[in-house]
């Protein structure tokens, strides 16, 4: 699969869907702006939810600065926040960059089993609400103006290194 470059690429997928793995196997680390990685920068670790506000403030600043320079920017968050998506899309348009939403179409059961195998699994009920939020987001993306690319599980090599975040 070939995506435009430079571009804004916004990942959309539940925890364990493979967002960070997909991004890490295709983009340089400086191109990937990850809320988990920024929680680790400003908090006690990638799971420090108390650091979310600070982490997202930084994320927005980094995304705006990179897009303002016309640089490829991969946003590694759940991708389910409609107002954040709107802002990123507007910034990409202002910079003349294509805006691509990459949906990790990983079955719920796969997300769940990967999640339970992790060191710090997301609680099952949280994953359930993430999966519902992703499904709702997917219904909106085309209408919002994104070029939507769906990634089937097989598109991600199983031996790809998992990126931080
Ligand atoms: N994984 C896998 N095979 C894939 C993709 C991911 O086995 N094709 C594994 C990764 O090695 C990792 C887990 O599944 O242990 C979650 O993948 P990750 O890319 O970290 O998922 P994210 O969507 O980034 O999850 P989160 O939202 O929690 O960051
Ligand atoms: Mg991740």
Coordinates of N, CA and C in Angstrom, one line a residue, residues 7-149:
X7 N 2.4 13.9 4.0 CA 1.0 13.8 4.3 C 0.8 13.9 5.8
X8 N -0.5 14.2 6.2 CA -0.9 14.0 7.5 C -1.6 12.6 7.5
X9 N -1.1 11.8 8.5 CA -1.7 10.4 8.6 C -2.2 10.3 10.0
X10 N -3.5 10.1 10.2 CA -4.1 9.9 11.5 C -4.5 8.5 11.7
X11 N -4.0 7.8 12.7 CA -4.3 6.4 12.9 C -5.6 6.4 13.7
X12 N -6.4 5.4 13.4 CA -7.7 5.2 14.1 C -7.8 3.7 14.4
X13 N -7.8 3.4 15.7 CA -7.9 2.0 16.1 C -7.9 1.9 17.6
X14 N -8.5 0.8 18.1 CA -8.6 0.5 19.5 C -7.2 0.1 20.0
X15 N -7.0 0.0 21.3 CA -5.8 -0.5 21.9 C -5.6 -1.9 21.5
X16 N -4.4 -2.2 21.0 CA -4.1 -3.6 20.6 C -4.4 -3.8 19.1
X17 N -4.9 -2.8 18.4 CA -5.3 -3.0 17.0 C -4.0 -2.9 16.1
X18 N -2.9 -2.4 16.7 CA -1.7 -2.5 15.9 C -1.2 -1.1 15.4
X19 N -1.8 0.0 15.9 CA -1.5 1.3 15.4 C 0.0 1.6 15.4
X20 N 0.6 1.4 16.6 CA 2.0 1.8 16.8 C 2.9 0.9 16.0
X21 N 2.6 -0.4 15.9 CA 3.4 -1.3 15.1 C 3.3 -1.0 13.6
X22 N 2.1 -0.6 13.2 CA 2.0 -0.2 11.7 C 2.8 1.0 11.5
X23 N 2.7 2.0 12.3 CA 3.4 3.3 12.1 C 4.9 3.0 12.2
X24 N 5.3 2.3 13.2 CA 6.8 2.1 13.4 C 7.4 1.3 12.2
X25 N 6.7 0.5 11.5 CA 7.3 -0.2 10.4 C 7.3 0.6 9.1
X26 N 6.7 1.7 9.1 CA 6.6 2.5 7.9 C 7.2 3.9 7.9
X27 N 7.3 4.5 9.1 CA 7.7 5.9 9.3 C 8.9 6.0 10.2
X28 N 9.6 7.0 10.1 CA 10.7 7.3 11.0 C 10.1 7.8 12.3
X29 N 10.8 7.5 13.4 CA 10.2 7.8 14.7 C 9.9 9.3 14.9
X30 N 10.7 10.2 14.3 CA 10.4 11.6 14.4 C 9.1 12.0 13.7
X31 N 8.7 11.2 12.7 CA 7.4 11.5 12.0 C 6.2 11.1 12.8
X32 N 6.4 10.3 13.8 CA 5.3 9.7 14.6 C 5.1 10.5 15.9
X33 N 3.9 11.1 16.0 CA 3.6 11.9 17.2 C 2.6 11.0 18.0
X34 N 3.0 10.5 19.2 CA 2.2 9.5 19.9 C 1.8 10.0 21.3
X35 N 0.6 9.9 21.6 CA 0.1 10.4 22.9 C 0.7 9.5 24.0
X36 N 0.9 8.2 23.7 CA 1.5 7.4 24.8 C 3.0 7.8 25.0
X37 N 3.7 8.0 23.9 CA 5.1 8.4 24.1 C 5.2 9.8 24.8
X38 N 4.3 10.7 24.5 CA 4.4 12.0 25.2 C 3.9 11.9 26.6
X39 N 3.1 11.0 27.0 CA 2.8 10.7 28.4 C 4.0 10.3 29.1
X40 N 4.8 9.5 28.4 CA 6.1 9.0 29.0 C 7.1 10.2 29.2
X41 N 7.0 11.2 28.2 CA 7.9 12.3 28.3 C 7.5 13.2 29.5
X42 N 6.2 13.5 29.7 CA 5.8 14.5 30.7 C 5.2 13.8 31.9
X43 N 5.1 12.5 31.9 CA 4.5 11.8 33.1 C 5.4 10.7 33.6
X44 N 4.8 9.8 34.4 CA 5.6 8.7 34.9 C 5.7 7.5 34.0
X45 N 5.0 7.6 32.9 CA 5.1 6.5 31.9 C 4.0 6.6 30.9
X46 N 4.0 5.7 29.9 CA 3.0 5.9 28.8 C 1.6 5.6 29.3
X47 N 1.4 5.0 30.4 CA 0.1 4.7 30.9 C -0.3 5.7 32.0
X48 N 0.4 6.8 32.2 CA 0.1 7.8 33.2 C -1.0 8.7 32.7
X49 N -2.2 8.3 33.0 CA -3.4 9.1 32.5 C -3.5 10.5 33.1
X50 N -2.9 10.6 34.3 CA -2.9 12.0 34.8 C -2.0 13.0 34.0
X51 N -1.2 12.4 33.1 CA -0.3 13.3 32.3 C -1.0 13.5 30.9
X52 N -2.2 13.0 30.7 CA -2.9 13.1 29.4 C -3.0 14.6 28.9
X53 N -3.5 15.5 29.8 CA -3.7 16.8 29.4 C -2.4 17.5 28.9
X54 N -1.4 17.3 29.7 CA -0.1 17.9 29.2 C 0.4 17.2 28.0
X55 N 0.2 15.9 27.9 CA 0.7 15.1 26.7 C 0.0 15.6 25.4
X56 N -1.3 15.8 25.5 CA -2.1 16.2 24.4 C -1.8 17.6 24.0
X57 N -1.5 18.5 25.0 CA -1.1 19.8 24.6 C 0.2 19.8 23.8
X58 N 1.1 19.0 24.2 CA 2.4 18.9 23.5 C 2.1 18.3 22.1
X59 N 1.3 17.3 22.1 CA 0.9 16.6 20.8 C 0.4 17.6 19.8
X60 N -0.5 18.5 20.2 CA -1.1 19.4 19.3 C -0.1 20.4 18.8
X61 N 0.9 20.8 19.7 CA 1.9 21.7 19.3 C 2.8 21.1 18.3
X62 N 3.2 19.8 18.5 CA 4.1 19.2 17.6 C 3.4 19.0 16.2
X63 N 2.2 18.6 16.3 CA 1.4 18.3 15.0 C 1.4 19.7 14.2
X64 N 1.0 20.7 14.9 CA 0.9 22.0 14.2 C 2.2 22.5 13.7
X65 N 3.3 22.3 14.4 CA 4.6 22.8 14.0 C 5.0 22.0 12.8
X66 N 4.9 20.7 12.8 CA 5.3 19.8 11.7 C 4.5 20.1 10.4
X67 N 3.1 20.2 10.6 CA 2.3 20.4 9.4 C 2.6 21.8 8.9
X68 N 2.9 22.7 9.7 CA 3.2 24.1 9.3 C 4.4 24.1 8.4
X69 N 5.3 23.2 8.6 CA 6.5 23.0 7.8 C 6.3 22.1 6.6
X70 N 5.1 21.6 6.5 CA 4.9 20.6 5.3 C 5.5 19.3 5.5
X71 N 5.7 18.9 6.8 CA 6.4 17.6 7.1 C 5.4 16.5 7.3
X72 N 5.7 15.3 6.9 CA 4.9 14.2 7.2 C 4.7 14.0 8.7
X73 N 3.4 13.8 9.1 CA 3.1 13.7 10.5 C 2.1 12.6 10.7
X74 N 2.5 11.6 11.5 CA 1.6 10.5 11.8 C 1.1 10.6 13.2
X75 N -0.1 10.8 13.4 CA -0.7 11.0 14.7 C -1.1 9.6 15.3
X76 N -0.4 9.2 16.3 CA -0.7 7.9 16.9 C -1.5 8.1 18.3
X77 N -2.8 8.2 18.1 CA -3.7 8.2 19.2 C -4.8 7.3 18.9
X78 N -5.9 7.1 19.7 CA -7.0 6.3 19.3 C -7.6 6.8 18.1
X79 N -7.6 8.2 17.9 CA -8.1 8.8 16.7 C -9.6 9.0 16.7
X80 N -10.2 8.9 17.9 CA -11.7 8.9 18.0 C -12.2 10.2 18.5
X81 N -11.4 11.2 18.7 CA -11.9 12.5 19.1 C -12.2 13.4 17.9
X82 N -13.5 13.7 17.7 CA -13.9 14.4 16.5 C -13.3 15.8 16.4
X83 N -13.3 16.5 17.5 CA -12.8 17.9 17.4 C -11.3 17.9 17.2
X84 N -10.6 17.0 17.8 CA -9.1 17.0 17.4 C -8.9 16.7 16.0
X85 N -9.7 15.7 15.5 CA -9.6 15.3 14.0 C -9.8 16.5 13.2
X86 N -10.9 17.3 13.5 CA -11.2 18.5 12.7 C -10.1 19.5 12.6
X87 N -9.4 19.7 13.8 CA -8.3 20.6 13.8 C -7.1 20.1 13.0
X88 N -6.8 18.8 13.1 CA -5.7 18.3 12.3 C -6.0 18.4 10.8
X89 N -7.2 18.1 10.4 CA -7.6 18.2 9.0 C -7.4 19.6 8.5
X90 N -7.9 20.6 9.3 CA -7.8 22.0 8.9 C -6.3 22.4 8.7
X91 N -5.5 21.9 9.7 CA -4.1 22.3 9.6 C -3.4 21.6 8.4
X92 N -3.8 20.4 8.1 CA -3.2 19.8 6.9 C -3.6 20.5 5.6
X93 N -4.9 20.9 5.5 CA -5.4 21.6 4.4 C -4.7 22.9 4.2
X94 N -4.5 23.6 5.3 CA -3.8 24.9 5.3 C -2.4 24.8 4.8
X95 N -1.8 23.6 5.1 CA -0.4 23.4 4.6 C -0.4 22.7 3.2
X96 N -1.5 22.5 2.7 CA -1.6 21.9 1.3 C -1.2 20.4 1.4
X97 N -1.3 19.7 2.5 CA -1.0 18.3 2.6 C -2.2 17.4 2.5
X98 N -2.1 16.3 1.9 CA -3.2 15.3 1.9 C -3.5 14.8 3.4
X99 N -4.7 14.6 3.7 CA -5.1 14.1 5.0 C -5.6 12.7 4.9
X100 N -4.9 11.7 5.5 CA -5.3 10.3 5.4 C -5.6 9.8 6.8
X101 N -6.7 9.1 6.9 CA -7.1 8.4 8.1 C -6.8 6.9 7.8
X102 N -5.9 6.4 8.6 CA -5.6 4.9 8.5 C -6.4 4.2 9.6
X103 N -7.3 3.4 9.2 CA -8.1 2.6 10.2 C -7.6 1.2 10.3
X104 N -7.2 0.9 11.5 CA -6.7 -0.5 11.8 C -7.9 -1.4 12.0
X105 N -8.3 -2.1 11.0 CA -9.5 -2.9 11.0 C -9.2 -4.3 11.7
X106 N -8.7 -4.3 12.8 CA -8.3 -5.5 13.5 C -9.6 -6.0 14.3
X107 N -9.9 -7.3 14.1 CA -11.1 -7.8 14.8 C -11.0 -7.6 16.3
X108 N -12.2 -7.3 16.9 CA -12.3 -7.0 18.4 C -11.6 -8.2 19.2
X109 N -11.8 -9.4 18.7 CA -11.2 -10.5 19.5 C -9.7 -10.5 19.5
X110 N -9.1 -10.1 18.3 CA -7.7 -10.0 18.2 C -7.1 -8.9 19.2
X111 N -7.8 -7.7 19.1 CA -7.4 -6.6 20.0 C -7.5 -7.1 21.5
X112 N -8.5 -7.8 21.8 CA -8.7 -8.3 23.2 C -7.6 -9.3 23.6
X113 N -7.3 -10.2 22.7 CA -6.3 -11.2 23.1 C -4.9 -10.6 23.1
X114 N -4.6 -9.7 22.2 CA -3.3 -9.0 22.3 C -3.3 -8.1 23.6
X115 N -4.4 -7.5 23.9 CA -4.4 -6.6 25.1 C -4.2 -7.5 26.3
X116 N -4.8 -8.6 26.4 CA -4.6 -9.4 27.7 C -3.2 -10.0 27.8
X117 N -2.5 -10.1 26.6 CA -1.1 -10.6 26.7 C -0.1 -9.5 27.1
X118 N -0.6 -8.2 27.2 CA 0.4 -7.1 27.4 C 0.6 -7.0 28.9
X119 N 1.8 -6.3 29.2 CA 2.2 -6.1 30.6 C 1.1 -5.3 31.4
X120 N 0.6 -4.2 30.7 CA -0.4 -3.4 31.4 C -1.7 -3.3 30.6
X121 N -2.5 -4.4 30.6 CA -3.7 -4.4 29.8 C -4.7 -3.3 30.1
X122 N -5.3 -2.8 29.1 CA -6.4 -1.9 29.3 C -7.6 -2.7 29.9
X123 N -8.3 -2.2 30.9 CA -9.4 -2.9 31.4 C -10.4 -3.3 30.3
X124 N -11.0 -4.5 30.4 CA -11.9 -5.0 29.3 C -13.0 -4.0 29.0
X125 N -13.6 -3.3 30.0 CA -14.7 -2.4 29.7 C -14.2 -1.2 29.0
X126 N -12.9 -0.8 29.2 CA -12.4 0.4 28.5 C -12.2 0.0 27.0
X127 N -11.7 -1.2 26.8 CA -11.5 -1.7 25.4 C -12.8 -1.8 24.7
X128 N -13.8 -2.2 25.4 CA -15.2 -2.3 24.8 C -15.6 -0.9 24.3
X129 N -15.4 0.1 25.2 CA -15.8 1.5 24.8 C -14.9 2.0 23.7
X130 N -13.7 1.7 23.7 CA -12.8 2.1 22.6 C -13.3 1.5 21.3
X131 N -13.6 0.2 21.3 CA -14.1 -0.4 20.0 C -15.3 0.3 19.5
X132 N -16.2 0.6 20.4 CA -17.5 1.3 20.0 C -17.1 2.7 19.4
X133 N -16.2 3.4 20.1 CA -15.8 4.8 19.6 C -15.2 4.7 18.3
X134 N -14.3 3.7 18.0 CA -13.7 3.5 16.7 C -14.7 3.3 15.7
X135 N -15.7 2.4 16.0 CA -16.8 2.1 15.0 C -17.5 3.4 14.6
X136 N -17.8 4.2 15.6 CA -18.5 5.5 15.3 C -17.7 6.4 14.5
X137 N -16.4 6.5 14.8 CA -15.5 7.4 14.1 C -15.4 6.9 12.6
X138 N -15.3 5.6 12.4 CA -15.2 5.1 11.0 C -16.3 5.6 10.2
X139 N -17.5 5.7 10.8 CA -18.7 6.1 10.0 C -18.6 7.6 9.6
X140 N -17.8 8.4 10.3 CA -17.7 9.8 10.1 C -16.6 10.3 9.2
X141 N -15.6 9.4 9.0 CA -14.3 9.9 8.5 C -14.5 10.5 7.0
X142 N -15.2 9.7 6.2 CA -15.3 10.1 4.8 C -16.0 11.5 4.7
X143 N -17.1 11.6 5.5 CA -17.9 12.8 5.5 C -17.1 14.0 6.0
X144 N -16.1 13.7 6.9 CA -15.3 14.8 7.4 C -14.3 15.3 6.4
X145 N -14.0 14.5 5.4 CA -13.1 14.9 4.3 C -11.8 14.1 4.3
X146 N -11.7 13.1 5.1 CA -10.5 12.3 5.1 C -10.4 11.3 3.9
X147 N -9.2 11.1 3.5 CA -9.0 10.0 2.6 C -8.8 8.8 3.5
X148 N -9.7 7.8 3.4 CA -9.7 6.7 4.4 C -9.0 5.5 3.8
X149 N -8.1 5.0 4.5 CA -7.4 3.7 4.2 C -7.6 2.7 5.3

